[in-house]
Amino acid sequence: MEERKVWEALLKDPQRSYDAQCKKILSLKKILAYLYKECLSEYRDLSLKEIYDRLDTDPTSNKMVSQNVEDLKIPDSKVCYDLLFKLAHPKDPKRRLWIDMEPQGIDPGKDVLYHRGFYYVCRLIDGQRNDPQGFTGDAYADMHKVISFWICLRHPRYKDNKLYRYYVEENRITGKGKTKRRGKDTMEVLILYPRRRYRYDFY
């Protein structure tokens, strides 16, 4: 009965229904395995089956379970992540990947997703401190990589099939010496604009 009431409420609100369906699709391991292989460098060298097997500790389920989607650490600044997965790092058993999946119905333009994505990864890093799957106290070197992955489904045609990656990178301003590639393994924002098979006038 309760489940029926939930679905009735969703059907009365098309936007909520749309969001709920997007979350269901992006919880499927087969969908996530394909996206991670094509879009995340950590999984690029693994087969789809290897990725699928690493996604969750429950091999009997074909879906992932999102966790801790509400961030209430800052008063009056609640953040609700659509889907949040905390996975074992495929290349470093001592680390984890915190991946925030954000399906976006319409492209808001003006770099809104870029700025919002970086705000989300900063909040995720802040949320790691003293989290059971984060780091303890001042052990900042033990923080885990965070990724905010945005999939924009309705966008201008010129953005079709484009994937953008944003991250922090060290650049030497003065002096000599080799520049280390720090930062790339700390936070990352991905924005994917998949091609729409059937297009309508949008822009």
JSON list of C-alpha atoms in Angstrom, two decimals:
[
{"chain": "A", "resi": 1, "resn": "MET", "atom": "CA", "xyz": [0.00, 0.00, 0.00]},
{"chain": "A", "resi": 2, "resn": "GLU", "atom": "CA", "xyz": [2.76, 2.45, 0.93]},
{"chain": "A", "resi": 3, "resn": "GLU", "atom": "CA", "xyz": [4.66, 1.68, -2.26]},
{"chain": "A", "resi": 4, "resn": "ARG", "atom": "CA", "xyz": [1.51, 2.28, -4.31]},
{"chain": "A", "resi": 5, "resn": "LYS", "atom": "CA", "xyz": [1.05, 5.69, -2.67]},
{"chain": "A", "resi": 6, "resn": "VAL", "atom": "CA", "xyz": [4.64, 6.58, -3.52]},
{"chain": "A", "resi": 7, "resn": "TRP", "atom": "CA", "xyz": [4.14, 5.69, -7.19]},
{"chain": "A", "resi": 8, "resn": "GLU", "atom": "CA", "xyz": [0.84, 7.59, -7.34]},
{"chain": "A", "resi": 9, "resn": "ALA", "atom": "CA", "xyz": [2.59, 10.67, -5.99]},
{"chain": "A", "resi": 10, "resn": "LEU", "atom": "CA", "xyz": [5.34, 10.28, -8.59]},
{"chain": "A", "resi": 11, "resn": "LEU", "atom": "CA", "xyz": [2.85, 10.00, -11.44]},
{"chain": "A", "resi": 12, "resn": "LYS", "atom": "CA", "xyz": [1.20, 13.24, -10.35]},
{"chain": "A", "resi": 13, "resn": "ASP", "atom": "CA", "xyz": [4.56, 15.03, -10.55]},
{"chain": "A", "resi": 14, "resn": "PRO", "atom": "CA", "xyz": [6.26, 14.37, -13.94]},
{"chain": "A", "resi": 15, "resn": "GLN", "atom": "CA", "xyz": [9.59, 15.84, -12.80]},
{"chain": "A", "resi": 16, "resn": "ARG", "atom": "CA", "xyz": [9.76, 13.59, -9.74]},
{"chain": "A", "resi": 17, "resn": "SER", "atom": "CA", "xyz": [8.80, 10.60, -11.88]},
{"chain": "A", "resi": 18, "resn": "TYR", "atom": "CA", "xyz": [11.54, 11.47, -14.39]},
{"chain": "A", "resi": 19, "resn": "ASP", "atom": "CA", "xyz": [14.15, 11.82, -11.65]},
{"chain": "A", "resi": 20, "resn": "ALA", "atom": "CA", "xyz": [13.10, 8.54, -10.04]},
{"chain": "A", "resi": 21, "resn": "GLN", "atom": "CA", "xyz": [13.43, 6.65, -13.33]},
{"chain": "A", "resi": 22, "resn": "CYS", "atom": "CA", "xyz": [16.86, 8.16, -13.99]},
{"chain": "A", "resi": 23, "resn": "LYS", "atom": "CA", "xyz": [18.05, 7.04, -10.57]},
{"chain": "A", "resi": 24, "resn": "LYS", "atom": "CA", "xyz": [16.72, 3.52, -11.13]},
{"chain": "A", "resi": 25, "resn": "ILE", "atom": "CA", "xyz": [18.60, 3.25, -14.44]},
{"chain": "A", "resi": 26, "resn": "LEU", "atom": "CA", "xyz": [21.83, 4.64, -12.97]},
{"chain": "A", "resi": 27, "resn": "SER", "atom": "CA", "xyz": [21.64, 2.13, -10.12]},
{"chain": "A", "resi": 28, "resn": "LEU", "atom": "CA", "xyz": [21.94, -0.82, -12.52]},
{"chain": "A", "resi": 29, "resn": "LYS", "atom": "CA", "xyz": [25.40, -2.37, -12.37]},
{"chain": "A", "resi": 30, "resn": "LYS", "atom": "CA", "xyz": [25.53, -3.07, -16.11]},
{"chain": "A", "resi": 31, "resn": "ILE", "atom": "CA", "xyz": [24.85, 0.58, -16.91]},
{"chain": "A", "resi": 32, "resn": "LEU", "atom": "CA", "xyz": [27.39, 1.79, -14.34]},
{"chain": "A", "resi": 33, "resn": "ALA", "atom": "CA", "xyz": [30.03, -0.68, -15.55]},
{"chain": "A", "resi": 34, "resn": "TYR", "atom": "CA", "xyz": [29.77, 0.66, -19.09]},
{"chain": "A", "resi": 35, "resn": "LEU", "atom": "CA", "xyz": [29.82, 4.31, -17.98]},
{"chain": "A", "resi": 36, "resn": "TYR", "atom": "CA", "xyz": [32.78, 3.79, -15.67]},
{"chain": "A", "resi": 37, "resn": "LYS", "atom": "CA", "xyz": [34.83, 1.93, -18.27]},
{"chain": "A", "resi": 38, "resn": "GLU", "atom": "CA", "xyz": [34.26, 4.60, -20.91]},
{"chain": "A", "resi": 39, "resn": "CYS", "atom": "CA", "xyz": [34.51, 7.66, -18.68]},
{"chain": "A", "resi": 40, "resn": "LEU", "atom": "CA", "xyz": [36.64, 6.94, -15.58]},
{"chain": "A", "resi": 41, "resn": "SER", "atom": "CA", "xyz": [40.39, 6.41, -15.95]},
{"chain": "A", "resi": 42, "resn": "GLU", "atom": "CA", "xyz": [40.46, 4.13, -12.89]},
{"chain": "A", "resi": 43, "resn": "TYR", "atom": "CA", "xyz": [38.37, 1.51, -14.72]},
{"chain": "A", "resi": 44, "resn": "ARG", "atom": "CA", "xyz": [39.60, 1.91, -18.28]},
{"chain": "A", "resi": 45, "resn": "ASP", "atom": "CA", "xyz": [41.91, -1.13, -18.25]},
{"chain": "A", "resi": 46, "resn": "LEU", "atom": "CA", "xyz": [39.32, -3.48, -16.75]},
{"chain": "A", "resi": 47, "resn": "SER", "atom": "CA", "xyz": [36.77, -5.57, -18.62]},
{"chain": "A", "resi": 48, "resn": "LEU", "atom": "CA", "xyz": [33.06, -4.88, -18.15]},
{"chain": "A", "resi": 49, "resn": "LYS", "atom": "CA", "xyz": [32.72, -8.07, -16.13]},
{"chain": "A", "resi": 50, "resn": "GLU", "atom": "CA", "xyz": [35.64, -7.12, -13.87]},
{"chain": "A", "resi": 51, "resn": "ILE", "atom": "CA", "xyz": [34.06, -3.72, -13.24]},
{"chain": "A", "resi": 52, "resn": "TYR", "atom": "CA", "xyz": [30.64, -5.27, -12.64]},
{"chain": "A", "resi": 53, "resn": "ASP", "atom": "CA", "xyz": [32.09, -7.66, -10.06]},
{"chain": "A", "resi": 54, "resn": "ARG", "atom": "CA", "xyz": [33.83, -4.80, -8.20]},
{"chain": "A", "resi": 55, "resn": "LEU", "atom": "CA", "xyz": [30.83, -2.52, -7.94]},
{"chain": "A", "resi": 56, "resn": "ASP", "atom": "CA", "xyz": [29.17, -4.05, -4.91]},
{"chain": "A", "resi": 57, "resn": "THR", "atom": "CA", "xyz": [29.68, -6.60, -2.17]},
{"chain": "A", "resi": 58, "resn": "ASP", "atom": "CA", "xyz": [26.35, -8.26, -2.95]},
{"chain": "A", "resi": 59, "resn": "PRO", "atom": "CA", "xyz": [26.86, -10.49, -6.02]},
{"chain": "A", "resi": 60, "resn": "THR", "atom": "CA", "xyz": [23.21, -11.56, -6.02]},
{"chain": "A", "resi": 61, "resn": "SER", "atom": "CA", "xyz": [21.87, -8.11, -6.87]},
{"chain": "A", "resi": 62, "resn": "ASN", "atom": "CA", "xyz": [22.04, -6.38, -10.24]},
{"chain": "A", "resi": 63, "resn": "LYS", "atom": "CA", "xyz": [21.61, -2.97, -8.61]},
{"chain": "A", "resi": 64, "resn": "MET", "atom": "CA", "xyz": [23.76, -0.69, -6.51]},
{"chain": "A", "resi": 65, "resn": "VAL", "atom": "CA", "xyz": [22.50, 0.79, -3.25]},
{"chain": "A", "resi": 66, "resn": "SER", "atom": "CA", "xyz": [23.13, 4.50, -2.84]},
{"chain": "A", "resi": 67, "resn": "GLN", "atom": "CA", "xyz": [24.16, 5.71, 0.62]},
{"chain": "A", "resi": 68, "resn": "ASN", "atom": "CA", "xyz": [24.26, 8.90, 2.66]},
{"chain": "A", "resi": 69, "resn": "VAL", "atom": "CA", "xyz": [22.68, 11.08, -0.02]},
{"chain": "A", "resi": 70, "resn": "GLU", "atom": "CA", "xyz": [21.96, 13.97, 2.37]},
{"chain": "A", "resi": 71, "resn": "ASP", "atom": "CA", "xyz": [24.80, 16.17, 3.59]},
{"chain": "A", "resi": 72, "resn": "LEU", "atom": "CA", "xyz": [23.70, 18.20, 6.60]},
{"chain": "A", "resi": 73, "resn": "LYS", "atom": "CA", "xyz": [27.12, 19.15, 7.99]},
{"chain": "A", "resi": 74, "resn": "ILE", "atom": "CA", "xyz": [26.76, 22.86, 7.17]},
{"chain": "A", "resi": 75, "resn": "PRO", "atom": "CA", "xyz": [23.70, 24.54, 8.75]},
{"chain": "A", "resi": 76, "resn": "ASP", "atom": "CA", "xyz": [21.20, 25.89, 6.19]},
{"chain": "A", "resi": 77, "resn": "SER", "atom": "CA", "xyz": [23.29, 24.44, 3.34]},
{"chain": "A", "resi": 78, "resn": "LYS", "atom": "CA", "xyz": [21.89, 20.95, 2.86]},
{"chain": "A", "resi": 79, "resn": "VAL", "atom": "CA", "xyz": [23.10, 19.07, -0.21]},
{"chain": "A", "resi": 80, "resn": "CYS", "atom": "CA", "xyz": [21.16, 16.11, -1.60]},
{"chain": "A", "resi": 81, "resn": "TYR", "atom": "CA", "xyz": [23.16, 13.89, -3.93]},
{"chain": "A", "resi": 82, "resn": "ASP", "atom": "CA", "xyz": [21.07, 11.90, -6.41]},
{"chain": "A", "resi": 83, "resn": "LEU", "atom": "CA", "xyz": [23.18, 8.75, -6.05]},
{"chain": "A", "resi": 84, "resn": "LEU", "atom": "CA", "xyz": [26.32, 8.31, -3.95]},
{"chain": "A", "resi": 85, "resn": "PHE", "atom": "CA", "xyz": [28.49, 5.21, -4.17]},
{"chain": "A", "resi": 86, "resn": "LYS", "atom": "CA", "xyz": [31.56, 4.50, -2.04]},
{"chain": "A", "resi": 87, "resn": "LEU", "atom": "CA", "xyz": [33.61, 1.90, -3.89]},
{"chain": "A", "resi": 88, "resn": "ALA", "atom": "CA", "xyz": [36.93, 0.16, -3.43]},
{"chain": "A", "resi": 89, "resn": "HIS", "atom": "CA", "xyz": [39.57, 1.84, -5.60]},
{"chain": "A", "resi": 90, "resn": "PRO", "atom": "CA", "xyz": [40.36, -0.59, -8.46]},
{"chain": "A", "resi": 91, "resn": "LYS", "atom": "CA", "xyz": [44.06, 0.37, -8.48]},
{"chain": "A", "resi": 92, "resn": "ASP", "atom": "CA", "xyz": [44.76, 0.96, -4.79]},
{"chain": "A", "resi": 93, "resn": "PRO", "atom": "CA", "xyz": [43.25, -1.38, -2.17]},
{"chain": "A", "resi": 94, "resn": "LYS", "atom": "CA", "xyz": [43.94, 1.16, 0.59]},
{"chain": "A", "resi": 95, "resn": "ARG", "atom": "CA", "xyz": [41.78, 3.83, -1.01]},
{"chain": "A", "resi": 96, "resn": "ARG", "atom": "CA", "xyz": [38.16, 4.27, -2.01]},
{"chain": "A", "resi": 97, "resn": "LEU", "atom": "CA", "xyz": [36.29, 6.17, -4.68]},
{"chain": "A", "resi": 98, "resn": "TRP", "atom": "CA", "xyz": [33.35, 8.32, -3.66]},
{"chain": "A", "resi": 99, "resn": "ILE", "atom": "CA", "xyz": [31.24, 8.72, -6.80]},
{"chain": "A", "resi": 100, "resn": "ASP", "atom": "CA", "xyz": [28.30, 11.08, -6.95]},
{"chain": "A", "resi": 101, "resn": "MET", "atom": "CA", "xyz": [26.01, 10.35, -9.94]},
{"chain": "A", "resi": 102, "resn": "GLU", "atom": "CA", "xyz": [23.83, 13.27, -11.03]},
{"chain": "A", "resi": 103, "resn": "PRO", "atom": "CA", "xyz": [21.38, 12.82, -13.94]},
{"chain": "A", "resi": 104, "resn": "GLN", "atom": "CA", "xyz": [20.39, 16.24, -15.23]},
{"chain": "A", "resi": 105, "resn": "GLY", "atom": "CA", "xyz": [17.24, 16.65, -17.31]},
{"chain": "A", "resi": 106, "resn": "ILE", "atom": "CA", "xyz": [17.96, 19.97, -19.02]},
{"chain": "A", "resi": 107, "resn": "ASP", "atom": "CA", "xyz": [21.28, 21.75, -19.55]},
{"chain": "A", "resi": 108, "resn": "PRO", "atom": "CA", "xyz": [21.05, 24.95, -17.46]},
{"chain": "A", "resi": 109, "resn": "GLY", "atom": "CA", "xyz": [23.89, 26.59, -19.41]},
{"chain": "A", "resi": 110, "resn": "LYS", "atom": "CA", "xyz": [26.29, 29.27, -18.14]},
{"chain": "A", "resi": 111, "resn": "ASP", "atom": "CA", "xyz": [28.66, 26.68, -16.61]},
{"chain": "A", "resi": 112, "resn": "VAL", "atom": "CA", "xyz": [26.15, 25.91, -13.85]},
{"chain": "A", "resi": 113, "resn": "LEU", "atom": "CA", "xyz": [26.98, 22.19, -13.85]},
{"chain": "A", "resi": 114, "resn": "TYR", "atom": "CA", "xyz": [30.72, 22.92, -13.73]},
{"chain": "A", "resi": 115, "resn": "HIS", "atom": "CA", "xyz": [30.42, 25.14, -10.66]},
{"chain": "A", "resi": 116, "resn": "ARG", "atom": "CA", "xyz": [27.84, 22.94, -8.97]},
{"chain": "A", "resi": 117, "resn": "GLY", "atom": "CA", "xyz": [30.00, 19.88, -9.60]},
{"chain": "A", "resi": 118, "resn": "PHE", "atom": "CA", "xyz": [33.01, 21.46, -7.90]},
{"chain": "A", "resi": 119, "resn": "TYR", "atom": "CA", "xyz": [30.87, 22.53, -4.97]},
{"chain": "A", "resi": 120, "resn": "TYR", "atom": "CA", "xyz": [29.67, 18.94, -4.61]},
{"chain": "A", "resi": 121, "resn": "VAL", "atom": "CA", "xyz": [33.16, 17.42, -4.68]},
{"chain": "A", "resi": 122, "resn": "CYS", "atom": "CA", "xyz": [34.32, 19.92, -2.05]},
{"chain": "A", "resi": 123, "resn": "ARG", "atom": "CA", "xyz": [31.41, 18.95, 0.18]},
{"chain": "A", "resi": 124, "resn": "LEU", "atom": "CA", "xyz": [32.18, 15.26, -0.38]},
{"chain": "A", "resi": 125, "resn": "ILE", "atom": "CA", "xyz": [35.80, 15.75, 0.66]},
{"chain": "A", "resi": 126, "resn": "ASP", "atom": "CA", "xyz": [34.67, 17.64, 3.75]},
{"chain": "A", "resi": 127, "resn": "GLY", "atom": "CA", "xyz": [32.26, 14.79, 4.51]},
{"chain": "A", "resi": 128, "resn": "GLN", "atom": "CA", "xyz": [35.08, 12.24, 4.57]},
{"chain": "A", "resi": 129, "resn": "ARG", "atom": "CA", "xyz": [36.56, 13.50, 7.80]},
{"chain": "A", "resi": 130, "resn": "ASN", "atom": "CA", "xyz": [35.79, 11.03, 10.60]},
{"chain": "A", "resi": 131, "resn": "ASP", "atom": "CA", "xyz": [33.46, 9.10, 8.32]},
{"chain": "A", "resi": 132, "resn": "PRO", "atom": "CA", "xyz": [33.81, 5.30, 8.69]},
{"chain": "A", "resi": 133, "resn": "GLN", "atom": "CA", "xyz": [34.71, 5.12, 5.00]},
{"chain": "A", "resi": 134, "resn": "GLY", "atom": "CA", "xyz": [36.75, 8.32, 4.98]},
{"chain": "A", "resi": 135, "resn": "PHE", "atom": "CA", "xyz": [39.75, 9.47, 7.02]},
{"chain": "A", "resi": 136, "resn": "THR", "atom": "CA", "xyz": [40.29, 10.17, 10.71]},
{"chain": "A", "resi": 137, "resn": "GLY", "atom": "CA", "xyz": [41.23, 13.43, 12.40]},
{"chain": "A", "resi": 138, "resn": "ASP", "atom": "CA", "xyz": [44.01, 15.32, 10.64]},
{"chain": "A", "resi": 139, "resn": "ALA", "atom": "CA", "xyz": [45.13, 12.43, 8.41]},
{"chain": "A", "resi": 140, "resn": "TYR", "atom": "CA", "xyz": [44.41, 14.46, 5.28]},
{"chain": "A", "resi": 141, "resn": "ALA", "atom": "CA", "xyz": [46.83, 12.40, 3.20]},
{"chain": "A", "resi": 142, "resn": "ASP", "atom": "CA", "xyz": [44.42, 9.49, 3.63]},
{"chain": "A", "resi": 143, "resn": "MET", "atom": "CA", "xyz": [41.49, 11.21, 1.95]},
{"chain": "A", "resi": 144, "resn": "HIS", "atom": "CA", "xyz": [39.84, 9.31, -0.89]},
{"chain": "A", "resi": 145, "resn": "LYS", "atom": "CA", "xyz": [39.20, 10.53, -4.40]},
{"chain": "A", "resi": 146, "resn": "VAL", "atom": "CA", "xyz": [35.78, 12.06, -5.04]},
{"chain": "A", "resi": 147, "resn": "ILE", "atom": "CA", "xyz": [34.06, 12.24, -8.42]},
{"chain": "A", "resi": 148, "resn": "SER", "atom": "CA", "xyz": [30.93, 14.16, -9.31]},
{"chain": "A", "resi": 149, "resn": "PHE", "atom": "CA", "xyz": [29.58, 12.64, -12.53]},
{"chain": "A", "resi": 150, "resn": "TRP", "atom": "CA", "xyz": [26.88, 14.64, -14.31]},
{"chain": "A", "resi": 151, "resn": "ILE", "atom": "CA", "xyz": [24.88, 13.21, -17.22]},
{"chain": "A", "resi": 152, "resn": "CYS", "atom": "CA", "xyz": [22.95, 15.91, -19.05]},
{"chain": "A", "resi": 153, "resn": "LEU", "atom": "CA", "xyz": [20.16, 14.39, -21.14]},
{"chain": "A", "resi": 154, "resn": "ARG", "atom": "CA", "xyz": [18.70, 17.45, -22.91]},
{"chain": "A", "resi": 155, "resn": "HIS", "atom": "CA", "xyz": [21.20, 19.88, -24.36]},
{"chain": "A", "resi": 156, "resn": "PRO", "atom": "CA", "xyz": [22.07, 21.82, -27.53]},
{"chain": "A", "resi": 157, "resn": "ARG", "atom": "CA", "xyz": [23.01, 19.67, -30.53]},
{"chain": "A", "resi": 158, "resn": "TYR", "atom": "CA", "xyz": [26.62, 20.93, -30.61]},
{"chain": "A", "resi": 159, "resn": "LYS", "atom": "CA", "xyz": [27.25, 19.21, -27.26]},
{"chain": "A", "resi": 160, "resn": "ASP", "atom": "CA", "xyz": [26.25, 15.75, -28.54]},
{"chain": "A", "resi": 161, "resn": "ASN", "atom": "CA", "xyz": [28.67, 12.96, -27.59]},
{"chain": "A", "resi": 162, "resn": "LYS", "atom": "CA", "xyz": [30.93, 15.23, -25.55]},
{"chain": "A", "resi": 163, "resn": "LEU", "atom": "CA", "xyz": [32.55, 14.38, -22.22]},
{"chain": "A", "resi": 164, "resn": "TYR", "atom": "CA", "xyz": [34.30, 17.05, -20.16]},
{"chain": "A", "resi": 165, "resn": "ARG", "atom": "CA", "xyz": [36.66, 16.33, -17.27]},
{"chain": "A", "resi": 166, "resn": "TYR", "atom": "CA", "xyz": [37.72, 18.96, -14.73]},
{"chain": "A", "resi": 167, "resn": "TYR", "atom": "CA", "xyz": [40.26, 18.45, -11.97]},
{"chain": "A", "resi": 168, "resn": "VAL", "atom": "CA", "xyz": [42.87, 20.23, -9.87]},
{"chain": "A", "resi": 169, "resn": "GLU", "atom": "CA", "xyz": [46.45, 20.08, -11.11]},
{"chain": "A", "resi": 170, "resn": "GLU", "atom": "CA", "xyz": [49.71, 21.47, -9.76]},
{"chain": "A", "resi": 171, "resn": "ASN", "atom": "CA", "xyz": [51.51, 24.04, -11.93]},
{"chain": "A", "resi": 172, "resn": "ARG", "atom": "CA", "xyz": [54.94, 25.39, -11.04]},
{"chain": "A", "resi": 173, "resn": "ILE", "atom": "CA", "xyz": [54.93, 29.19, -11.24]},
{"chain": "A", "resi": 174, "resn": "THR", "atom": "CA", "xyz": [58.56, 29.93, -10.32]},
{"chain": "A", "resi": 175, "resn": "GLY", "atom": "CA", "xyz": [61.75, 27.95, -9.81]},
{"chain": "A", "resi": 176, "resn": "LYS", "atom": "CA", "xyz": [62.96, 24.78, -11.47]},
{"chain": "A", "resi": 177, "resn": "GLY", "atom": "CA", "xyz": [62.09, 21.14, -11.09]},
{"chain": "A", "resi": 178, "resn": "LYS", "atom": "CA", "xyz": [59.64, 18.58, -12.33]},
{"chain": "A", "resi": 179, "resn": "THR", "atom": "CA", "xyz": [55.96, 19.31, -11.76]},
{"chain": "A", "resi": 180, "resn": "LYS", "atom": "CA", "xyz": [54.10, 16.55, -9.94]},
{"chain": "A", "resi": 181, "resn": "ARG", "atom": "CA", "xyz": [50.63, 15.62, -11.10]},
{"chain": "A", "resi": 182, "resn": "ARG", "atom": "CA", "xyz": [49.02, 16.22, -7.72]},
{"chain": "A", "resi": 183, "resn": "GLY", "atom": "CA", "xyz": [45.34, 16.90, -7.39]},
{"chain": "A", "resi": 184, "resn": "LYS", "atom": "CA", "xyz": [44.05, 14.70, -10.20]},
{"chain": "A", "resi": 185, "resn": "ASP", "atom": "CA", "xyz": [43.68, 11.86, -7.71]},
{"chain": "A", "resi": 186, "resn": "THR", "atom": "CA", "xyz": [41.81, 14.05, -5.22]},
{"chain": "A", "resi": 187, "resn": "MET", "atom": "CA", "xyz": [38.76, 15.44, -6.97]},
{"chain": "A", "resi": 188, "resn": "GLU", "atom": "CA", "xyz": [37.22, 15.29, -10.41]},
{"chain": "A", "resi": 189, "resn": "VAL", "atom": "CA", "xyz": [34.09, 16.60, -12.11]},
{"chain": "A", "resi": 190, "resn": "LEU", "atom": "CA", "xyz": [32.76, 14.83, -15.21]},
{"chain": "A", "resi": 191, "resn": "ILE", "atom": "CA", "xyz": [30.00, 16.19, -17.44]},
{"chain": "A", "resi": 192, "resn": "LEU", "atom": "CA", "xyz": [28.65, 13.88, -20.14]},
{"chain": "A", "resi": 193, "resn": "TYR", "atom": "CA", "xyz": [26.36, 15.00, -22.95]},
{"chain": "A", "resi": 194, "resn": "PRO", "atom": "CA", "xyz": [25.16, 11.78, -24.65]},
{"chain": "A", "resi": 195, "resn": "ARG", "atom": "CA", "xyz": [23.77, 12.00, -28.15]},
{"chain": "A", "resi": 196, "resn": "ARG", "atom": "CA", "xyz": [20.00, 11.84, -28.26]},
{"chain": "A", "resi": 197, "resn": "ARG", "atom": "CA", "xyz": [18.68, 9.44, -30.84]},
{"chain": "A", "resi": 198, "resn": "TYR", "atom": "CA", "xyz": [15.41, 11.29, -31.30]},
{"chain": "A", "resi": 199, "resn": "ARG", "atom": "CA", "xyz": [15.81, 15.04, -31.07]},
{"chain": "A", "resi": 200, "resn": "TYR", "atom": "CA", "xyz": [13.26, 17.80, -30.82]},
{"chain": "A", "resi": 201, "resn": "ASP", "atom": "CA", "xyz": [13.63, 21.54, -31.07]},
{"chain": "A", "resi": 202, "resn": "PHE", "atom": "CA", "xyz": [15.45, 22.50, -27.91]},
{"chain": "A", "resi": 203, "resn": "TYR", "atom": "CA", "xyz": [17.81, 25.37, -28.73]}
]
